[in-house]
Amino acid sequence: MGQAKPVLVPDVSQRAIEIAYSFTGADLLLFGAILYPGGQVPAGEKPADIVVVVRGPTQSILLREKEKVAGIWVNAASARYRSAPSFYAIASSRPIQTIVDERQRAIYELGVDSLQLSPVSTAPADVQARFGQGLVELKTRAGLYVENPRAVEITDGVLYRARVTIPARVPVGRFTAETFLIRDGRVLAAAVRDIDIRKSGFERFVARAAQRAGLLYGLVAVALSVGLGWIAGTIARRV
């Protein structure tokens, strides 16, 4: 029993988030309990930390760098990433740098500076580092990469809770909420819950039509644009 490890029992306030035309974002509550062997928090040990990571589906991203040539901004160098997370939010009971060292952060991808972006290009290391930093900055400004130190509240060393904001422009797909129990720089337990973010209503119909009948969807979109342009021109001439 003394060698048994604690177990995490996590949950989320919403297992599915519907995105409609009026969607302005959502607050996701992540909560749970730490089950220790014997039902009691080990005496004489340092308090454990909780880290929660909400991650969206990975996507391939092409990042281009602009360069001014003869007074005109043109595309210059570029870098492609094979599996960058479309959304990444981390919440922790303390700043992540004080909880685990750099090696453990890299293993578990704890923190935006520890994400494994999987670059495809064979550019020099300094160029890849520059593009990787640029990608993280772009995602951070868009609200898609977020770090919330001290956002996890732990009660009596057993119960925990944290809130993660899902922005309005979040991509759809299967998300994961990973919870880590950490003490003395070691991950003692981990657990995962899935979250589905999907479109609903007319937005869902349009998204499915674009996926299942791409050619027809394109033709309808072009015809609709031409028709609306013609109607707008007719009204303008009469006015």
mmCIF file of C-alpha atoms in Angstrom:
data_model
loop_
_atom_site.group_PDB
_atom_site.id
_atom_site.type_symbol
_atom_site.label_atom_id
_atom_site.label_comp_id
_atom_site.label_asym_id
_atom_site.label_seq_id
_atom_site.Cartn_x
_atom_site.Cartn_y
_atom_site.Cartn_z
ATOM 1 C CA MET A 1 0.000 0.000 0.000
ATOM 2 C CA GLY A 2 2.930 2.318 0.731
ATOM 3 C CA GLN A 3 4.130 1.913 -2.845
ATOM 4 C CA ALA A 4 0.721 2.444 -4.434
ATOM 5 C CA LYS A 5 0.363 5.554 -6.533
ATOM 6 C CA PRO A 6 -2.428 8.139 -6.294
ATOM 7 C CA VAL A 7 -5.167 8.163 -8.908
ATOM 8 C CA LEU A 8 -6.776 11.132 -10.620
ATOM 9 C CA VAL A 9 -10.536 11.272 -11.165
ATOM 10 C CA PRO A 10 -11.084 14.215 -13.545
ATOM 11 C CA ASP A 11 -14.138 15.584 -15.308
ATOM 12 C CA VAL A 12 -15.189 18.579 -17.397
ATOM 13 C CA SER A 13 -18.280 20.744 -17.261
ATOM 14 C CA GLN A 14 -19.054 20.157 -20.947
ATOM 15 C CA ARG A 15 -18.237 17.070 -22.971
ATOM 16 C CA ALA A 16 -19.582 18.745 -26.124
ATOM 17 C CA ILE A 17 -19.583 22.404 -27.194
ATOM 18 C CA GLU A 18 -21.895 23.506 -30.007
ATOM 19 C CA ILE A 19 -20.779 26.422 -32.199
ATOM 20 C CA ALA A 20 -23.615 28.413 -33.759
ATOM 21 C CA TYR A 21 -23.627 31.787 -35.532
ATOM 22 C CA SER A 22 -24.019 33.554 -32.159
ATOM 23 C CA PHE A 23 -21.160 31.686 -30.451
ATOM 24 C CA THR A 24 -18.911 34.126 -28.558
ATOM 25 C CA GLY A 25 -16.794 31.634 -26.646
ATOM 26 C CA ALA A 26 -17.277 29.372 -23.646
ATOM 27 C CA ASP A 27 -15.853 28.851 -20.157
ATOM 28 C CA LEU A 28 -14.802 25.257 -19.597
ATOM 29 C CA LEU A 29 -14.618 24.074 -15.980
ATOM 30 C CA LEU A 30 -12.178 21.246 -15.313
ATOM 31 C CA PHE A 31 -12.430 19.646 -11.900
ATOM 32 C CA GLY A 32 -11.790 16.402 -10.095
ATOM 33 C CA ALA A 33 -10.291 14.628 -7.123
ATOM 34 C CA ILE A 34 -6.999 13.016 -6.134
ATOM 35 C CA LEU A 35 -7.448 9.562 -4.630
ATOM 36 C CA TYR A 36 -4.522 8.673 -2.368
ATOM 37 C CA PRO A 37 -3.823 5.166 -1.075
ATOM 38 C CA GLY A 38 -5.585 4.768 2.242
ATOM 39 C CA GLY A 39 -7.859 7.689 1.504
ATOM 40 C CA GLN A 40 -5.572 10.278 3.132
ATOM 41 C CA VAL A 41 -3.048 12.826 1.892
ATOM 42 C CA PRO A 42 0.463 11.513 2.714
ATOM 43 C CA ALA A 43 1.770 13.227 5.844
ATOM 44 C CA GLY A 44 5.145 14.924 5.813
ATOM 45 C CA GLU A 45 5.351 15.250 2.023
ATOM 46 C CA LYS A 46 5.336 18.396 -0.052
ATOM 47 C CA PRO A 47 1.947 19.432 -1.471
ATOM 48 C CA ALA A 48 1.330 18.104 -4.968
ATOM 49 C CA ASP A 49 0.656 20.327 -7.961
ATOM 50 C CA ILE A 50 -2.007 19.975 -10.633
ATOM 51 C CA VAL A 51 -1.459 20.891 -14.283
ATOM 52 C CA VAL A 52 -4.328 20.846 -16.783
ATOM 53 C CA VAL A 53 -3.762 20.954 -20.547
ATOM 54 C CA VAL A 54 -6.572 21.431 -23.084
ATOM 55 C CA ARG A 55 -5.376 20.579 -26.569
ATOM 56 C CA GLY A 56 -7.115 20.821 -29.927
ATOM 57 C CA PRO A 57 -6.589 18.546 -32.946
ATOM 58 C CA THR A 58 -3.229 18.876 -34.679
ATOM 59 C CA GLN A 59 -2.987 20.516 -38.084
ATOM 60 C CA SER A 60 -0.435 21.130 -40.802
ATOM 61 C CA ILE A 61 0.585 24.797 -40.954
ATOM 62 C CA LEU A 62 2.571 26.697 -43.583
ATOM 63 C CA LEU A 63 4.156 29.822 -42.143
ATOM 64 C CA ARG A 64 5.505 32.509 -44.481
ATOM 65 C CA GLU A 65 7.833 35.364 -43.680
ATOM 66 C CA LYS A 66 7.257 38.747 -45.340
ATOM 67 C CA GLU A 67 10.144 40.762 -46.750
ATOM 68 C CA LYS A 68 10.144 44.270 -48.218
ATOM 69 C CA VAL A 69 11.626 44.371 -51.737
ATOM 70 C CA ALA A 70 11.661 47.646 -53.680
ATOM 71 C CA GLY A 71 9.004 49.035 -51.362
ATOM 72 C CA ILE A 72 6.678 46.037 -51.817
ATOM 73 C CA TRP A 73 6.039 43.345 -49.221
ATOM 74 C CA VAL A 74 6.522 39.882 -50.735
ATOM 75 C CA ASN A 75 6.685 36.333 -49.409
ATOM 76 C CA ALA A 76 10.244 35.303 -48.561
ATOM 77 C CA ALA A 77 11.274 32.313 -46.445
ATOM 78 C CA SER A 78 8.684 29.786 -45.305
ATOM 79 C CA ALA A 79 8.401 26.832 -42.939
ATOM 80 C CA ARG A 80 5.863 24.027 -42.701
ATOM 81 C CA TYR A 81 4.850 22.267 -39.499
ATOM 82 C CA ARG A 82 3.339 18.828 -39.680
ATOM 83 C CA SER A 83 1.485 18.537 -36.363
ATOM 84 C CA ALA A 84 1.023 21.841 -34.576
ATOM 85 C CA PRO A 85 -1.899 21.872 -32.118
ATOM 86 C CA SER A 86 -4.757 24.035 -33.362
ATOM 87 C CA PHE A 87 -5.516 25.054 -29.762
ATOM 88 C CA TYR A 88 -3.430 24.769 -26.610
ATOM 89 C CA ALA A 89 -4.233 26.027 -23.111
ATOM 90 C CA ILE A 90 -2.368 25.124 -19.939
ATOM 91 C CA ALA A 91 -3.461 25.934 -16.387
ATOM 92 C CA SER A 92 -1.403 25.080 -13.320
ATOM 93 C CA SER A 93 -1.408 25.547 -9.562
ATOM 94 C CA ARG A 94 1.978 27.308 -9.808
ATOM 95 C CA PRO A 95 4.099 28.619 -12.688
ATOM 96 C CA ILE A 96 5.046 25.550 -14.708
ATOM 97 C CA GLN A 97 8.778 26.394 -14.577
ATOM 98 C CA THR A 98 8.707 25.956 -10.783
ATOM 99 C CA ILE A 99 6.890 22.616 -10.971
ATOM 100 C CA VAL A 100 8.951 20.573 -13.455
ATOM 101 C CA ASP A 101 12.323 20.992 -15.122
ATOM 102 C CA GLU A 102 12.916 21.627 -18.812
ATOM 103 C CA ARG A 103 13.314 17.914 -19.619
ATOM 104 C CA GLN A 104 9.976 16.939 -18.070
ATOM 105 C CA ARG A 105 8.258 19.875 -19.755
ATOM 106 C CA ALA A 106 9.549 18.670 -23.115
ATOM 107 C CA ILE A 107 8.452 15.068 -22.484
ATOM 108 C CA TYR A 108 4.879 15.997 -21.550
ATOM 109 C CA GLU A 109 4.722 19.207 -23.658
ATOM 110 C CA LEU A 110 3.908 21.369 -20.651
ATOM 111 C CA GLY A 111 3.964 24.983 -21.793
ATOM 112 C CA VAL A 112 3.859 26.648 -25.187
ATOM 113 C CA ASP A 113 7.661 26.833 -25.252
ATOM 114 C CA SER A 114 7.790 23.028 -24.952
ATOM 115 C CA LEU A 115 5.424 22.138 -27.807
ATOM 116 C CA GLN A 116 6.743 19.647 -30.360
ATOM 117 C CA LEU A 117 5.700 21.401 -33.569
ATOM 118 C CA SER A 118 7.357 18.831 -35.907
ATOM 119 C CA PRO A 119 8.880 21.106 -38.581
ATOM 120 C CA VAL A 120 9.094 19.549 -42.043
ATOM 121 C CA SER A 121 11.775 21.840 -43.495
ATOM 122 C CA THR A 122 15.502 21.153 -43.226
ATOM 123 C CA ALA A 123 16.403 24.764 -42.451
ATOM 124 C CA PRO A 124 19.143 25.541 -39.912
ATOM 125 C CA ALA A 125 18.229 25.296 -36.234
ATOM 126 C CA ASP A 126 18.226 29.057 -35.700
ATOM 127 C CA VAL A 127 15.818 29.583 -38.624
ATOM 128 C CA GLN A 128 13.471 26.860 -37.343
ATOM 129 C CA ALA A 129 13.593 28.412 -33.869
ATOM 130 C CA ARG A 130 12.664 31.820 -35.319
ATOM 131 C CA PHE A 131 9.712 30.421 -37.243
ATOM 132 C CA GLY A 132 8.598 28.334 -34.265
ATOM 133 C CA GLN A 133 8.602 31.399 -32.045
ATOM 134 C CA GLY A 134 6.682 33.322 -34.700
ATOM 135 C CA LEU A 135 4.045 30.586 -34.900
ATOM 136 C CA VAL A 136 3.580 30.583 -31.124
ATOM 137 C CA GLU A 137 3.291 34.387 -31.066
ATOM 138 C CA LEU A 138 0.661 34.376 -33.832
ATOM 139 C CA LYS A 139 -1.397 31.719 -32.051
ATOM 140 C CA THR A 140 -1.028 33.525 -28.720
ATOM 141 C CA ARG A 141 -2.258 36.834 -30.170
ATOM 142 C CA ALA A 142 -5.247 34.988 -31.653
ATOM 143 C CA GLY A 143 -6.092 33.566 -28.228
ATOM 144 C CA LEU A 144 -5.454 29.984 -29.384
ATOM 145 C CA TYR A 145 -2.319 29.393 -27.260
ATOM 146 C CA VAL A 146 -2.834 30.322 -23.599
ATOM 147 C CA GLU A 147 -0.890 29.871 -20.362
ATOM 148 C CA ASN A 148 -2.633 30.413 -17.002
ATOM 149 C CA PRO A 149 -0.225 29.969 -14.073
ATOM 150 C CA ARG A 150 -1.890 29.696 -10.647
ATOM 151 C CA ALA A 151 -5.264 29.111 -12.330
ATOM 152 C CA VAL A 152 -5.763 25.715 -10.655
ATOM 153 C CA GLU A 153 -7.280 25.792 -7.170
ATOM 154 C CA ILE A 154 -6.582 22.812 -4.891
ATOM 155 C CA THR A 155 -8.778 22.324 -1.825
ATOM 156 C CA ASP A 156 -7.571 20.247 1.155
ATOM 157 C CA GLY A 157 -4.938 18.681 -1.082
ATOM 158 C CA VAL A 158 -7.624 16.498 -2.688
ATOM 159 C CA LEU A 159 -10.122 18.491 -4.779
ATOM 160 C CA TYR A 160 -9.072 20.714 -7.665
ATOM 161 C CA ARG A 161 -10.711 22.962 -10.209
ATOM 162 C CA ALA A 162 -9.660 25.248 -13.063
ATOM 163 C CA ARG A 163 -11.323 27.276 -15.792
ATOM 164 C CA VAL A 164 -10.181 27.475 -19.394
ATOM 165 C CA THR A 165 -11.696 29.951 -21.845
ATOM 166 C CA ILE A 166 -12.602 28.580 -25.271
ATOM 167 C CA PRO A 167 -12.421 31.504 -27.744
ATOM 168 C CA ALA A 168 -15.022 32.213 -30.411
ATOM 169 C CA ARG A 169 -12.627 31.383 -33.260
ATOM 170 C CA VAL A 170 -11.689 27.979 -31.881
ATOM 171 C CA PRO A 171 -11.415 25.229 -34.538
ATOM 172 C CA VAL A 172 -13.801 22.293 -34.437
ATOM 173 C CA GLY A 173 -12.816 18.700 -33.739
ATOM 174 C CA ARG A 174 -11.920 16.298 -30.935
ATOM 175 C CA PHE A 175 -10.189 18.055 -28.035
ATOM 176 C CA THR A 176 -8.483 16.452 -25.041
ATOM 177 C CA ALA A 177 -8.275 17.676 -21.453
ATOM 178 C CA GLU A 178 -5.195 16.163 -19.797
ATOM 179 C CA THR A 179 -4.656 16.402 -16.043
ATOM 180 C CA PHE A 180 -1.268 15.786 -14.417
ATOM 181 C CA LEU A 181 -0.523 15.264 -10.724
ATOM 182 C CA ILE A 182 3.064 16.330 -10.028
ATOM 183 C CA ARG A 183 5.227 16.246 -6.902
ATOM 184 C CA ASP A 184 8.958 16.919 -6.598
ATOM 185 C CA GLY A 185 9.214 17.352 -10.366
ATOM 186 C CA ARG A 186 7.777 13.894 -11.108
ATOM 187 C CA VAL A 187 4.445 13.060 -12.736
ATOM 188 C CA LEU A 188 2.669 10.756 -10.284
ATOM 189 C CA ALA A 189 -0.593 10.340 -12.205
ATOM 190 C CA ALA A 190 -2.282 11.480 -15.395
ATOM 191 C CA ALA A 191 -5.774 11.221 -16.837
ATOM 192 C CA VAL A 192 -7.519 12.334 -20.044
ATOM 193 C CA ARG A 193 -11.063 13.380 -20.922
ATOM 194 C CA ASP A 194 -12.333 14.029 -24.458
ATOM 195 C CA ILE A 195 -14.269 17.109 -25.522
ATOM 196 C CA ASP A 196 -16.100 17.470 -28.837
ATOM 197 C CA ILE A 197 -16.357 20.947 -30.333
ATOM 198 C CA ARG A 198 -18.611 20.992 -33.367
ATOM 199 C CA LYS A 199 -20.726 23.342 -35.431
ATOM 200 C CA SER A 200 -24.502 23.331 -35.112
ATOM 201 C CA GLY A 201 -27.456 24.631 -37.073
ATOM 202 C CA PHE A 202 -26.836 26.261 -40.462
ATOM 203 C CA GLU A 203 -23.055 26.439 -39.834
ATOM 204 C CA ARG A 204 -22.957 22.668 -39.412
ATOM 205 C CA PHE A 205 -24.901 22.169 -42.649
ATOM 206 C CA VAL A 206 -22.481 24.419 -44.571
ATOM 207 C CA ALA A 207 -19.417 22.696 -43.085
ATOM 208 C CA ARG A 208 -20.724 19.233 -43.953
ATOM 209 C CA ALA A 209 -21.668 20.328 -47.461
ATOM 210 C CA ALA A 210 -18.155 21.687 -48.034
ATOM 211 C CA GLN A 211 -16.615 18.388 -46.856
ATOM 212 C CA ARG A 212 -18.917 15.914 -48.568
ATOM 213 C CA ALA A 213 -19.614 17.736 -51.856
ATOM 214 C CA GLY A 214 -16.761 20.164 -52.361
ATOM 215 C CA LEU A 215 -17.333 20.725 -56.092
ATOM 216 C CA LEU A 216 -21.062 21.356 -55.726
ATOM 217 C CA TYR A 217 -20.451 23.597 -52.727
ATOM 218 C CA GLY A 218 -17.957 25.669 -54.739
ATOM 219 C CA LEU A 219 -20.328 26.041 -57.683
ATOM 220 C CA VAL A 220 -23.194 27.105 -55.429
ATOM 221 C CA ALA A 221 -20.944 29.608 -53.623
ATOM 222 C CA VAL A 222 -19.822 31.147 -56.940
ATOM 223 C CA ALA A 223 -23.387 31.292 -58.287
ATOM 224 C CA LEU A 224 -24.617 32.871 -55.063
ATOM 225 C CA SER A 225 -21.865 35.493 -55.172
ATOM 226 C CA VAL A 226 -22.618 36.362 -58.798
ATOM 227 C CA GLY A 227 -26.347 36.529 -58.088
ATOM 228 C CA LEU A 228 -25.944 38.799 -55.055
ATOM 229 C CA GLY A 229 -23.557 41.023 -57.016
ATOM 230 C CA TRP A 230 -26.044 41.332 -59.868
ATOM 231 C CA ILE A 231 -28.890 42.185 -57.456
ATOM 232 C CA ALA A 232 -26.750 44.786 -55.677
ATOM 233 C CA GLY A 233 -25.777 46.345 -59.027
ATOM 234 C CA THR A 234 -29.403 46.471 -60.160
ATOM 235 C CA ILE A 235 -30.503 48.172 -56.945
ATOM 236 C CA ALA A 236 -27.641 50.679 -57.189
ATOM 237 C CA ARG A 237 -28.597 51.653 -60.761
ATOM 238 C CA ARG A 238 -32.223 52.195 -59.815
ATOM 239 C CA VAL A 239 -31.332 54.278 -56.793
#
